[in-house]
Tab-separated table of C-alpha atoms and ligand atoms in Angstrom:
chain	number	residue	atom	x	y	z
A	1	MET	CA	89.874	26.101	33.100
A	2	PRO	CA	86.511	26.082	34.855
A	3	SER	CA	83.489	26.565	32.707
A	4	ARG	CA	82.346	29.612	34.657
A	5	THR	CA	84.710	31.806	32.758
A	6	ARG	CA	83.915	30.270	29.391
A	7	GLN	CA	80.182	29.648	29.270
A	8	GLY	CA	78.676	31.511	32.202
A	9	VAL	CA	78.492	34.937	30.608
A	10	ALA	CA	77.155	33.714	27.280
A	11	SER	CA	74.516	31.572	28.915
A	12	ALA	CA	73.417	34.318	31.334
A	13	SER	CA	72.902	36.799	28.529
A	14	ARG	CA	70.963	34.185	26.561
A	15	GLU	CA	68.722	33.703	29.624
A	16	ILE	CA	67.866	37.407	29.498
A	17	VAL	CA	67.315	37.341	25.741
A	18	GLY	CA	65.135	34.254	26.249
A	19	CYS	CA	62.831	36.234	28.543
A	20	LEU	CA	62.550	39.047	26.030
A	21	VAL	CA	61.817	36.674	23.152
A	22	LYS	CA	59.101	35.078	25.243
A	23	LEU	CA	57.473	38.432	25.919
A	24	ALA	CA	57.898	39.545	22.326
A	25	GLY	CA	55.856	36.806	20.769
A	26	SER	CA	56.762	33.438	19.360
A	27	MET	CA	57.210	31.649	22.686
A	28	GLU	CA	54.066	33.154	24.144
A	29	THR	CA	51.812	30.276	23.200
A	30	VAL	CA	54.136	27.757	24.811
A	31	SER	CA	54.697	29.735	27.985
A	32	GLU	CA	51.372	31.511	28.383
A	33	GLN	CA	49.440	28.866	30.297
A	34	ARG	CA	52.507	27.652	32.074
A	35	VAL	CA	52.925	27.141	35.722
A	36	THR	CA	54.423	30.020	37.689
A	37	MET	CA	57.360	29.475	40.002
A	38	ASP	CA	55.090	30.385	42.933
A	39	GLU	CA	52.721	27.542	41.993
A	40	ILE	CA	55.591	25.070	41.634
A	41	THR	CA	57.180	26.124	44.923
A	42	ALA	CA	53.833	25.844	46.734
A	43	LEU	CA	53.073	22.411	45.272
A	44	ALA	CA	56.616	21.209	45.994
A	45	LYS	CA	56.218	22.139	49.650
A	46	ARG	CA	52.592	20.974	50.048
A	47	ARG	CA	53.213	17.543	48.577
A	48	GLY	CA	56.665	16.976	50.038
A	49	PHE	CA	58.911	17.379	47.002
A	50	ILE	CA	61.196	20.217	48.104
A	51	PHE	CA	61.509	22.255	51.302
A	52	GLN	CA	63.636	25.247	52.155
A	53	SER	CA	66.705	24.084	54.065
A	54	SER	CA	66.666	24.827	57.827
A	55	GLU	CA	63.239	26.411	57.464
A	56	ILE	CA	62.569	26.537	61.223
A	57	TYR	CA	65.565	28.893	61.592
A	58	GLY	CA	64.417	31.162	58.791
A	59	GLY	CA	66.048	29.188	55.980
A	60	ILE	CA	69.470	29.531	54.410
A	61	ASN	CA	69.800	31.074	50.972
A	62	GLY	CA	70.845	28.719	48.182
A	63	PHE	CA	70.189	25.417	49.979
A	64	TRP	CA	67.193	23.093	49.656
A	65	ASP	CA	65.993	19.780	51.091
A	66	TYR	CA	64.174	17.068	49.179
A	67	GLY	CA	61.097	15.675	50.937
A	68	PRO	CA	59.736	12.112	50.741
A	69	LEU	CA	58.544	12.451	47.127
A	70	GLY	CA	61.304	14.800	45.982
A	71	ALA	CA	64.031	12.475	47.211
A	72	VAL	CA	62.543	9.650	45.137
A	73	LEU	CA	61.987	11.920	42.118
A	74	LYS	CA	65.604	13.064	42.139
A	75	ARG	CA	66.862	9.507	42.638
A	76	ASN	CA	64.794	8.414	39.617
A	77	VAL	CA	66.274	11.209	37.500
A	78	LYS	CA	69.787	10.185	38.545
A	79	ASN	CA	69.013	6.504	37.915
A	80	ALA	CA	67.696	7.349	34.448
A	81	TRP	CA	70.936	9.221	33.634
A	82	TRP	CA	73.088	6.460	35.132
A	83	ARG	CA	71.230	3.720	33.272
A	84	ASP	CA	71.657	5.386	29.912
A	85	THR	CA	75.179	6.708	30.416
A	86	VAL	CA	76.781	3.804	32.265
A	87	GLU	CA	74.700	0.620	32.496
A	88	LEU	CA	73.558	0.418	28.895
A	89	ARG	CA	77.108	0.860	27.571
A	90	ASP	CA	80.222	-1.244	27.729
A	91	ASP	CA	82.578	1.701	27.232
A	92	VAL	CA	81.737	3.749	30.360
A	93	VAL	CA	82.806	2.861	33.899
A	94	ALA	CA	81.534	4.108	37.243
A	95	PHE	CA	83.379	6.375	39.632
A	96	ASP	CA	82.853	8.121	42.970
A	97	SER	CA	85.507	10.560	44.153
A	98	SER	CA	85.826	12.532	47.378
A	99	ILE	CA	84.352	16.012	47.708
A	100	ILE	CA	87.510	17.444	49.241
A	101	MET	CA	90.643	16.948	47.192
A	102	HIS	CA	94.237	18.109	47.428
A	103	PRO	CA	94.169	21.921	47.056
A	104	LEU	CA	96.674	21.724	44.186
A	105	THR	CA	93.898	20.062	42.153
A	106	TRP	CA	92.184	23.452	42.000
A	107	LYS	CA	95.403	25.263	41.198
A	108	ALA	CA	95.958	22.983	38.191
A	109	SER	CA	92.343	23.142	37.048
A	110	GLY	CA	92.379	26.946	37.071
A	111	HIS	CA	89.653	27.267	39.701
A	112	ILE	CA	91.825	29.109	42.233
A	113	ASP	CA	92.932	31.707	39.714
A	114	ALA	CA	89.932	32.000	37.447
A	115	PHE	CA	86.711	30.565	38.894
A	116	HIS	CA	85.277	34.003	39.423
A	117	ASP	CA	82.052	35.833	38.936
A	118	ARG	CA	82.115	39.592	38.724
A	119	MET	CA	79.925	41.155	41.373
A	120	VAL	CA	78.661	44.618	42.146
A	121	ASP	CA	77.067	46.099	45.286
A	122	CYS	CA	74.357	48.708	45.500
A	123	LYS	CA	75.601	51.527	47.738
A	124	VAL	CA	72.013	52.435	48.660
A	125	CYS	CA	70.193	49.154	49.420
A	126	LYS	CA	73.423	47.153	49.986
A	127	HIS	CA	72.205	44.286	47.801
A	128	ARG	CA	74.731	42.325	45.777
A	129	PHE	CA	74.393	41.251	42.121
A	130	ARG	CA	76.212	39.287	39.475
A	131	PHE	CA	77.468	41.827	36.970
A	132	ASP	CA	76.645	39.615	33.958
A	133	HIS	CA	73.028	39.283	35.172
A	134	LEU	CA	72.383	43.045	35.077
A	135	LYS	CA	70.189	44.296	32.262
A	136	ASP	CA	71.169	47.907	32.983
A	137	ALA	CA	74.496	48.479	34.750
A	138	SER	CA	73.582	52.093	35.612
A	139	LYS	CA	70.635	51.207	37.846
A	140	CYS	CA	70.134	48.948	40.893
A	141	PRO	CA	67.669	46.203	39.874
A	142	ASP	CA	66.245	46.049	43.431
A	143	CYS	CA	65.881	49.645	44.677
A	144	GLY	CA	66.162	51.392	41.287
A	145	SER	CA	68.822	53.887	42.474
A	146	LYS	CA	70.752	55.438	39.580
A	147	ASP	CA	74.566	55.188	39.462
A	148	ALA	CA	74.613	53.486	42.841
A	149	LEU	CA	76.417	50.295	41.811
A	150	THR	CA	80.084	49.785	42.695
A	151	PRO	CA	82.561	48.905	39.920
A	152	PRO	CA	82.560	45.126	39.310
A	153	ARG	CA	85.127	43.043	41.176
A	154	ASN	CA	86.076	39.385	41.075
A	155	PHE	CA	84.610	36.961	43.557
A	156	ASN	CA	85.927	33.372	43.729
A	157	LEU	CA	83.057	30.883	43.886
A	158	MET	CA	84.818	28.030	45.619
A	159	MET	CA	83.742	27.261	49.175
A	160	LYS	CA	86.591	27.053	51.654
A	161	THR	CA	86.990	24.809	54.637
A	162	PHE	CA	89.855	23.747	56.929
A	163	ILE	CA	91.341	20.302	57.323
A	164	GLY	CA	92.379	19.185	60.792
A	165	PRO	CA	92.374	21.160	64.044
A	166	MET	CA	94.173	24.300	62.787
A	167	ASP	CA	92.215	26.901	60.856
A	168	ASP	CA	95.271	28.548	59.315
A	169	THR	CA	96.115	29.071	55.646
A	170	ALA	CA	98.174	25.868	55.529
A	171	SER	CA	95.074	23.791	56.237
A	172	ILE	CA	92.736	25.443	53.710
A	173	ALA	CA	90.822	23.093	51.447
A	174	TYR	CA	87.919	23.537	49.068
A	175	LEU	CA	84.582	21.815	48.583
A	176	ARG	CA	84.703	20.721	44.947
A	177	PRO	CA	82.929	23.082	42.525
A	178	GLU	CA	82.601	20.243	39.966
A	179	THR	CA	82.963	16.466	40.162
A	180	ALA	CA	85.033	16.228	36.975
A	181	GLN	CA	88.429	16.914	38.548
A	182	GLY	CA	88.175	13.767	40.678
A	183	ILE	CA	87.973	11.825	37.431
A	184	PHE	CA	90.910	13.604	35.751
A	185	VAL	CA	93.355	13.065	38.617
A	186	ASN	CA	92.369	9.366	38.720
A	187	PHE	CA	92.451	8.857	34.969
A	188	LYS	CA	95.454	6.520	35.028
A	189	ASN	CA	94.230	4.553	38.052
A	190	VAL	CA	90.933	3.936	36.291
A	191	PHE	CA	92.110	2.939	32.825
A	192	GLN	CA	94.695	0.580	34.330
A	193	ALA	CA	92.321	-1.015	36.846
A	194	ALA	CA	89.376	-1.280	34.440
A	195	ARG	CA	91.612	-2.318	31.493
A	196	LYS	CA	90.040	0.311	29.242
A	197	LYS	CA	91.479	2.087	26.272
A	198	PRO	CA	90.166	5.216	24.558
A	199	PRO	CA	87.499	5.721	23.439
A	200	PHE	CA	86.025	5.067	26.869
A	201	GLY	CA	84.317	7.107	29.560
A	202	ILE	CA	84.257	7.577	33.328
A	203	ALA	CA	81.022	8.711	34.938
A	204	GLN	CA	80.045	9.916	38.375
A	205	ILE	CA	77.174	11.616	40.133
A	206	GLY	CA	77.901	13.678	43.205
A	207	LYS	CA	77.593	16.886	45.147
A	208	SER	CA	79.303	20.085	44.086
A	209	PHE	CA	79.431	23.440	45.840
A	210	ARG	CA	79.622	26.978	44.506
A	211	ASN	CA	79.357	30.107	46.574
A	212	GLU	CA	76.913	31.703	44.132
A	213	ILE	CA	76.544	35.468	44.563
A	214	THR	CA	72.852	35.368	43.771
A	215	PRO	CA	71.296	31.936	44.192
A	216	GLY	CA	67.723	31.893	42.983
A	217	ASN	CA	64.874	30.589	40.894
A	218	PHE	CA	64.126	27.886	43.445
A	219	THR	CA	66.539	24.954	42.952
A	220	PHE	CA	67.904	26.279	39.661
A	221	ARG	CA	70.866	28.195	41.064
A	222	THR	CA	71.955	26.886	44.436
A	223	ARG	CA	75.132	26.766	46.483
A	224	GLU	CA	75.042	22.999	46.974
A	225	PHE	CA	73.908	20.825	44.060
A	226	GLU	CA	74.453	17.500	42.365
A	227	GLN	CA	76.148	16.991	39.038
A	228	ALA	CA	76.104	13.965	36.749
A	229	GLU	CA	79.295	14.096	34.744
A	230	LEU	CA	80.615	11.913	31.985
A	231	GLU	CA	84.228	12.343	30.943
A	232	TYR	CA	84.750	10.486	27.663
A	233	PHE	CA	88.367	10.085	26.546
A	234	VAL	CA	89.015	9.599	22.828
A	235	PRO	CA	92.106	9.100	20.693
A	236	ASP	CA	93.170	11.967	18.447
A	237	ASP	CA	92.455	9.985	15.268
A	238	GLY	CA	90.081	12.336	13.452
A	239	LYS	CA	86.899	10.734	14.807
A	240	ASP	CA	86.566	13.014	17.839
A	241	ILE	CA	83.958	15.395	16.399
A	242	GLU	CA	81.857	12.426	15.281
A	243	LEU	CA	81.989	11.055	18.843
A	244	PHE	CA	81.127	14.488	20.252
A	245	GLN	CA	78.063	14.612	17.988
A	246	ALA	CA	77.093	11.073	18.984
A	247	TRP	CA	77.009	12.164	22.644
A	248	VAL	CA	74.926	15.227	21.790
A	249	ALA	CA	72.458	12.956	19.952
A	250	ARG	CA	72.366	10.517	22.844
A	251	ARG	CA	71.645	13.230	25.369
A	252	LYS	CA	68.941	14.661	23.112
A	253	ALA	CA	67.342	11.202	22.889
A	254	TRP	CA	67.523	10.878	26.678
A	255	TYR	CA	65.502	14.041	27.329
A	256	ALA	CA	62.996	13.003	24.632
A	257	SER	CA	62.619	9.456	25.927
A	258	TYR	CA	61.538	10.742	29.331
A	259	GLY	CA	59.008	13.056	27.751
A	260	ILE	CA	60.564	16.525	28.128
A	261	ASN	CA	58.646	18.826	25.760
A	262	ALA	CA	60.887	19.312	22.708
A	263	GLU	CA	59.565	22.851	22.184
A	264	ARG	CA	60.970	23.852	25.540
A	265	LEU	CA	64.385	22.300	25.006
A	266	ARG	CA	67.174	23.671	22.835
A	267	PHE	CA	70.722	22.652	22.116
A	268	TYR	CA	72.607	25.912	21.745
A	269	GLU	CA	75.878	25.670	19.839
A	270	LEU	CA	78.531	27.916	21.352
A	271	THR	CA	80.386	30.184	18.960
A	272	PRO	CA	84.198	30.070	18.916
A	273	GLN	CA	84.142	33.380	20.872
A	274	GLU	CA	81.967	31.802	23.591
A	275	ARG	CA	84.170	28.720	23.919
A	276	PRO	CA	87.533	28.621	25.687
A	277	HIS	CA	90.491	28.767	23.307
A	278	TYR	CA	91.338	25.050	23.741
A	279	ALA	CA	87.789	23.757	23.110
A	280	LYS	CA	86.849	22.487	19.691
A	281	ALA	CA	83.069	22.421	20.237
A	282	GLY	CA	80.477	23.210	22.897
A	283	ILE	CA	76.728	22.805	23.287
A	284	ASP	CA	74.560	24.157	26.088
A	285	VAL	CA	71.378	22.198	26.701
A	286	GLU	CA	68.757	24.720	27.759
A	287	TYR	CA	65.172	24.491	28.968
A	288	LEU	CA	62.523	27.205	28.723
A	289	PHE	CA	61.690	27.801	32.391
A	290	PRO	CA	58.836	30.109	33.401
A	291	TRP	CA	61.419	32.951	33.706
A	292	GLY	CA	63.250	32.189	30.429
A	293	TRP	CA	65.914	29.859	29.065
A	294	GLY	CA	68.254	28.253	31.595
A	295	GLU	CA	71.155	25.831	31.186
A	296	LEU	CA	70.639	22.208	32.231
A	297	GLU	CA	73.794	20.685	30.874
A	298	SER	CA	76.966	21.573	29.056
A	299	ILE	CA	78.492	19.251	26.479
A	300	ALA	CA	82.040	20.205	25.595
A	301	HIS	CA	84.989	19.030	23.544
A	302	ARG	CA	87.830	20.085	25.850
A	303	GLY	CA	90.839	18.777	23.947
A	304	THR	CA	93.717	17.680	26.190
A	305	TYR	CA	93.445	20.724	28.456
A	306	ASP	CA	92.481	19.023	31.732
A	307	LEU	CA	94.905	16.105	31.657
A	308	ASP	CA	97.713	18.394	30.447
A	309	ALA	CA	97.117	20.777	33.361
A	310	HIS	CA	97.353	17.977	35.949
A	311	MET	CA	100.395	16.409	34.318
A	312	GLU	CA	102.163	19.755	34.356
A	313	LEU	CA	101.529	20.601	38.002
A	314	SER	CA	101.824	17.094	39.474
A	315	GLY	CA	104.746	16.020	37.295
A	316	LYS	CA	102.980	12.645	36.882
A	317	ASP	CA	102.489	11.013	33.497
A	318	LEU	CA	98.774	10.445	32.888
A	319	ARG	CA	99.177	9.546	29.220
A	320	PHE	CA	97.827	6.385	27.698
A	321	PHE	CA	100.207	3.856	26.157
A	322	ASP	CA	98.976	2.544	22.840
A	323	GLU	CA	100.070	-1.072	22.339
A	324	VAL	CA	99.686	-0.885	18.561
A	325	SER	CA	101.703	2.246	17.834
A	326	LYS	CA	103.921	1.685	20.924
A	327	ALA	CA	103.549	5.375	21.740
A	328	HIS	CA	102.216	7.402	24.658
A	329	TYR	CA	99.500	9.937	23.957
A	330	THR	CA	97.117	12.248	25.850
A	331	PRO	CA	93.533	11.500	24.845
A	332	LEU	CA	91.059	14.224	23.923
A	333	LEU	CA	88.115	14.793	26.218
A	334	ILE	CA	84.398	15.014	25.540
A	335	GLU	CA	82.431	16.059	28.606
A	336	CYS	CA	78.682	15.871	29.309
A	337	SER	CA	77.964	17.696	32.554
A	338	ALA	CA	74.340	17.830	33.719
A	339	GLY	CA	72.912	19.380	36.888
A	340	MET	CA	70.646	16.861	38.612
A	341	ASP	CA	68.769	19.466	40.675
A	342	ARG	CA	68.069	21.544	37.587
A	343	THR	CA	67.002	18.436	35.675
A	344	THR	CA	64.719	17.376	38.544
A	345	LEU	CA	63.192	20.878	38.583
A	346	THR	CA	62.745	20.614	34.814
A	347	PHE	CA	60.851	17.328	35.146
A	348	LEU	CA	58.633	18.906	37.804
A	349	ILE	CA	57.858	22.028	35.774
A	350	ASP	CA	57.504	20.228	32.461
A	351	ALA	CA	55.087	17.673	33.938
A	352	TYR	CA	52.801	20.279	35.506
A	353	GLU	CA	49.383	20.901	34.021
A	354	ARG	CA	46.104	22.457	35.158
A	355	GLU	CA	43.364	20.637	33.289
A	356	LYS	CA	39.675	21.347	32.998
A	357	SER	CA	37.267	18.521	32.258
A	358	VAL	CA	33.605	17.573	32.564
A	359	ASP	CA	32.732	14.689	34.878
A	360	PRO	CA	30.152	11.974	34.033
A	361	ASN	CA	27.461	14.127	35.737
A	362	GLY	CA	28.198	17.051	33.419
A	363	LYS	CA	29.944	19.060	36.129
A	364	GLU	CA	33.033	21.037	35.146
A	365	THR	CA	36.058	20.166	37.240
A	366	GLU	CA	39.655	21.257	37.300
A	367	ARG	CA	42.644	19.242	38.409
A	368	THR	CA	46.371	19.707	38.823
A	369	VAL	CA	48.252	16.855	37.263
A	370	LEU	CA	51.941	16.068	37.019
A	371	ARG	CA	52.395	14.036	33.851
A	372	PHE	CA	55.619	12.331	34.866
A	373	HIS	CA	57.009	9.560	32.722
A	374	PRO	CA	56.268	6.301	34.632
A	375	PHE	CA	59.981	5.684	35.209
A	376	ILE	CA	60.398	9.159	36.731
A	377	ALA	CA	57.174	9.261	38.795
A	378	PRO	CA	57.912	8.915	42.547
A	379	VAL	CA	54.852	6.687	42.990
A	380	GLN	CA	53.961	4.465	40.054
A	381	VAL	CA	50.893	2.681	41.396
A	382	ALA	CA	48.545	3.735	44.197
A	383	VAL	CA	46.239	1.066	45.617
A	384	PHE	CA	43.047	2.136	47.386
A	385	SER	CA	40.496	0.462	49.532
A	386	LEU	CA	37.038	1.855	48.765
A	387	ALA	CA	36.265	2.068	52.474
A	388	ARG	CA	38.595	2.397	55.429
A	389	ASN	CA	36.183	0.742	57.889
A	390	LYS	CA	35.790	-2.560	56.009
A	391	PRO	CA	38.614	-4.850	57.175
A	392	GLU	CA	38.147	-7.306	54.313
A	393	LEU	CA	38.600	-4.524	51.697
A	394	VAL	CA	41.549	-2.981	53.540
A	395	GLU	CA	43.225	-6.366	53.908
A	396	ARG	CA	42.762	-7.201	50.203
A	397	ALA	CA	43.989	-3.777	49.030
A	398	ARG	CA	46.990	-3.937	51.327
A	399	SER	CA	47.899	-7.397	50.094
A	400	ILE	CA	47.633	-6.280	46.431
A	401	GLU	CA	49.830	-3.254	47.181
A	402	THR	CA	52.426	-5.427	48.934
A	403	GLY	CA	52.435	-7.837	45.992
A	404	LEU	CA	53.096	-5.027	43.505
A	405	ARG	CA	55.952	-3.561	45.559
A	406	THR	CA	58.573	-5.859	44.102
A	407	SER	CA	57.921	-4.480	40.602
A	408	PHE	CA	56.708	-0.917	41.197
A	409	ARG	CA	56.963	2.031	43.562
A	410	THR	CA	53.618	1.795	45.299
A	411	GLN	CA	51.510	3.536	47.914
A	412	TYR	CA	48.457	2.387	49.862
A	413	ASP	CA	45.608	4.766	50.710
A	414	GLU	CA	41.922	4.621	51.593
A	415	GLY	CA	38.816	6.796	51.727
A	416	ASN	CA	37.019	9.051	49.257
A	417	ILE	CA	38.128	7.844	45.827
A	418	GLY	CA	37.646	11.229	44.105
A	419	GLN	CA	39.901	12.916	46.656
A	420	LEU	CA	42.443	10.111	46.421
A	421	TYR	CA	42.571	10.473	42.624
A	422	ARG	CA	43.119	14.232	42.962
A	423	ARG	CA	45.959	13.721	45.422
A	424	GLN	CA	47.647	11.105	43.232
A	425	ASP	CA	47.236	13.292	40.113
A	426	GLU	CA	48.983	16.095	41.937
A	427	ILE	CA	51.985	13.921	42.727
A	428	GLY	CA	52.030	12.408	39.242
A	429	THR	CA	51.074	8.777	39.935
A	430	PRO	CA	50.356	7.140	36.551
A	431	PHE	CA	48.025	4.386	37.855
A	432	CYS	CA	45.466	4.054	40.631
A	433	VAL	CA	43.979	0.680	41.549
A	434	THR	CA	40.749	0.509	43.567
A	435	VAL	CA	39.633	-2.505	45.545
A	436	ASP	CA	35.836	-2.617	46.077
A	437	TYR	CA	33.153	-5.139	47.004
A	438	ASP	CA	33.265	-6.813	43.571
A	439	THR	CA	36.925	-7.559	44.159
A	440	LEU	CA	35.906	-9.833	47.017
A	441	THR	CA	33.536	-11.822	44.812
A	442	ASP	CA	35.049	-11.810	41.295
A	443	GLY	CA	38.682	-10.872	41.985
A	444	THR	CA	38.670	-7.797	39.711
A	445	VAL	CA	39.860	-4.254	40.487
A	446	THR	CA	39.434	-0.859	38.825
A	447	VAL	CA	42.542	0.601	37.219
A	448	ARG	CA	42.416	4.306	36.473
A	449	GLN	CA	44.999	5.936	34.209
A	450	ARG	CA	46.247	9.361	35.254
A	451	ASP	CA	46.461	10.966	31.812
A	452	SER	CA	43.284	9.774	30.126
A	453	MET	CA	41.347	9.295	33.405
A	454	GLN	CA	39.980	6.139	31.727
A	455	GLN	CA	38.974	3.332	34.051
A	456	GLU	CA	39.170	-0.377	33.316
A	457	ARG	CA	38.121	-3.434	35.216
A	458	ILE	CA	40.777	-6.109	35.263
A	459	ALA	CA	41.636	-9.240	37.239
A	460	ALA	CA	43.812	-8.489	40.266
A	461	SER	CA	45.962	-11.477	39.307
A	462	ALA	CA	46.749	-9.801	35.935
A	463	LEU	CA	47.711	-6.440	37.452
A	464	ASP	CA	51.465	-6.897	37.341
A	465	THR	CA	51.487	-7.783	33.631
A	466	TYR	CA	48.931	-5.086	32.791
A	467	LEU	CA	50.836	-2.319	34.601
A	468	ARG	CA	54.155	-3.334	33.073
A	469	ALA	CA	52.702	-3.137	29.574
A	470	ALA	CA	50.928	0.157	30.285
A	471	SER	CA	54.116	1.675	31.710
A	472	GLU	CA	56.088	1.122	28.514
A	473	PRO	CA	58.539	2.460	27.590
A	474	SER	CA	59.356	2.862	31.282
A	475	THR	CA	61.429	-0.274	31.326
A	476	GLY	CA	63.522	0.973	28.405
A	477	ARG	CA	66.142	3.674	28.774
B	501	GAP	N1	82.585	20.137	34.664
B	501	GAP	C1	81.886	21.083	33.862
B	501	GAP	C2	80.955	21.917	34.622
B	501	GAP	O1	80.925	21.894	35.846
B	501	GAP	P1	79.159	23.761	34.330
B	501	GAP	O2	78.474	24.263	33.090
B	501	GAP	O3	79.805	24.770	35.220
B	501	GAP	O4	80.199	22.682	33.818
B	501	GAP	C3	77.441	21.816	34.671
B	501	GAP	O5	78.127	22.927	35.221
B	501	GAP	C4	76.016	21.810	35.157
B	501	GAP	O6	75.973	21.843	36.584
B	501	GAP	C5	75.198	23.034	34.714
B	501	GAP	O7	74.716	22.888	33.398
B	501	GAP	C6	74.085	23.013	35.738
B	501	GAP	O8	73.083	22.104	35.376
B	501	GAP	C7	74.778	22.502	36.991
B	501	GAP	N2	75.090	23.653	37.861
B	501	GAP	C8	76.148	24.482	37.788
B	501	GAP	N3	76.074	25.425	38.735
B	501	GAP	C9	74.935	25.197	39.422
B	501	GAP	C10	74.286	25.842	40.539
B	501	GAP	N4	74.817	26.893	41.148
B	501	GAP	N5	73.110	25.324	40.970
B	501	GAP	C11	72.563	24.238	40.397
B	501	GAP	N6	73.131	23.598	39.351
B	501	GAP	C12	74.300	24.065	38.864
């Protein structure tokens, strides 16, 4: 059964409650000086993180493009997830399934019959809304008309396409609404080929598509997005809840290790009423966005539901054969499903700060700074030449930047150092290195740290070692 029917409603109503709590008091101090979505959207466009898709044709609702910095930022977020979930473990293997699968996949999974949102239309302004997002079902949230909303009706969120030259019902296929099903239908192929036995996991990152009724909040709710999903299969030997909790702890540590503010992150435990009947446990990982709490990831104990459903419809045995007990069994499933676009947006929002300070001349200045973790930052080291019209400085700075490229994500720039610092602060570069006239005589450069704005003079030959040490724990998780 798709999660839409199990967790969507609960999480949407918590989003609304989150907004009210924020207004009512306790969250106010955290959220008060926070960036607005308008500021984030403007910065994302200005600096090349995220653009509206097909902007020159007026855009297309629910689709976004990642610019030069955004593409790297999102890749870093995915790499950080992949490193921790796959590479640093010996019990998780990699996977990459196709976006379009046999349509029966979605029959078995429950998506064809139950992957619905309830929607209503306003008879006056003709706008469409998700029923569970309405605060007051008697009034249109856009035009305010009373009793103008139609009764709610089901709307299936899967996107349809046609395979081959005929666009008839026999050739209908769906763009996957989650990556997980590709893993379930391949479960046997994978455990046999990789010689794995439960407990073990299969992970993949890939695009998913949902025909959301009301996409919005920038890249939070979109119609095309990327998911990072881990499907962890465990024996039914009484240790499953312990393993579920271990994954919750690991995911919590992951967000913390990349510096997400703990006050803006919560792990909401679903009540039995909020979980599907077959699930033994469920946690929603939520972040306090400028508009309220929003789900980043769902962690669920799904029992044998998914494999059972595919075995029943396909008639194929996907059970695992245990050599010790000489018996077949269907493993239980623990799933960690994180949205990479939402997580990227979270890193962007969480890193944002407007900071006032006094410069060495006593003048008050203000800067916008993105305090990205060095592993997440799109550019890690910017190298400047003090002057653009001095070939010997330019040549030296360029050669230092080229030398650092093998270890760091770097950028070369030149000109007014104050302006260059401001630009790099705004894209979250942790270190700036300036090459000046002294560099030519004594071989030293100035390194300026983004967060403290402290400057140090160090030997250019020691830069690599210095930056590695200063980036810690970037080389960790
Ligand atoms: N296989 C389980 C699953 O798909 P889900 O809670 O529906 O569970 C997991 O989705 C994550 O995918 C969400 O927590 C969210 O981060 C992301 N996601 C879901 N719908 C999305 C959308 N329309 N736009 C962006 N991200 C979305």
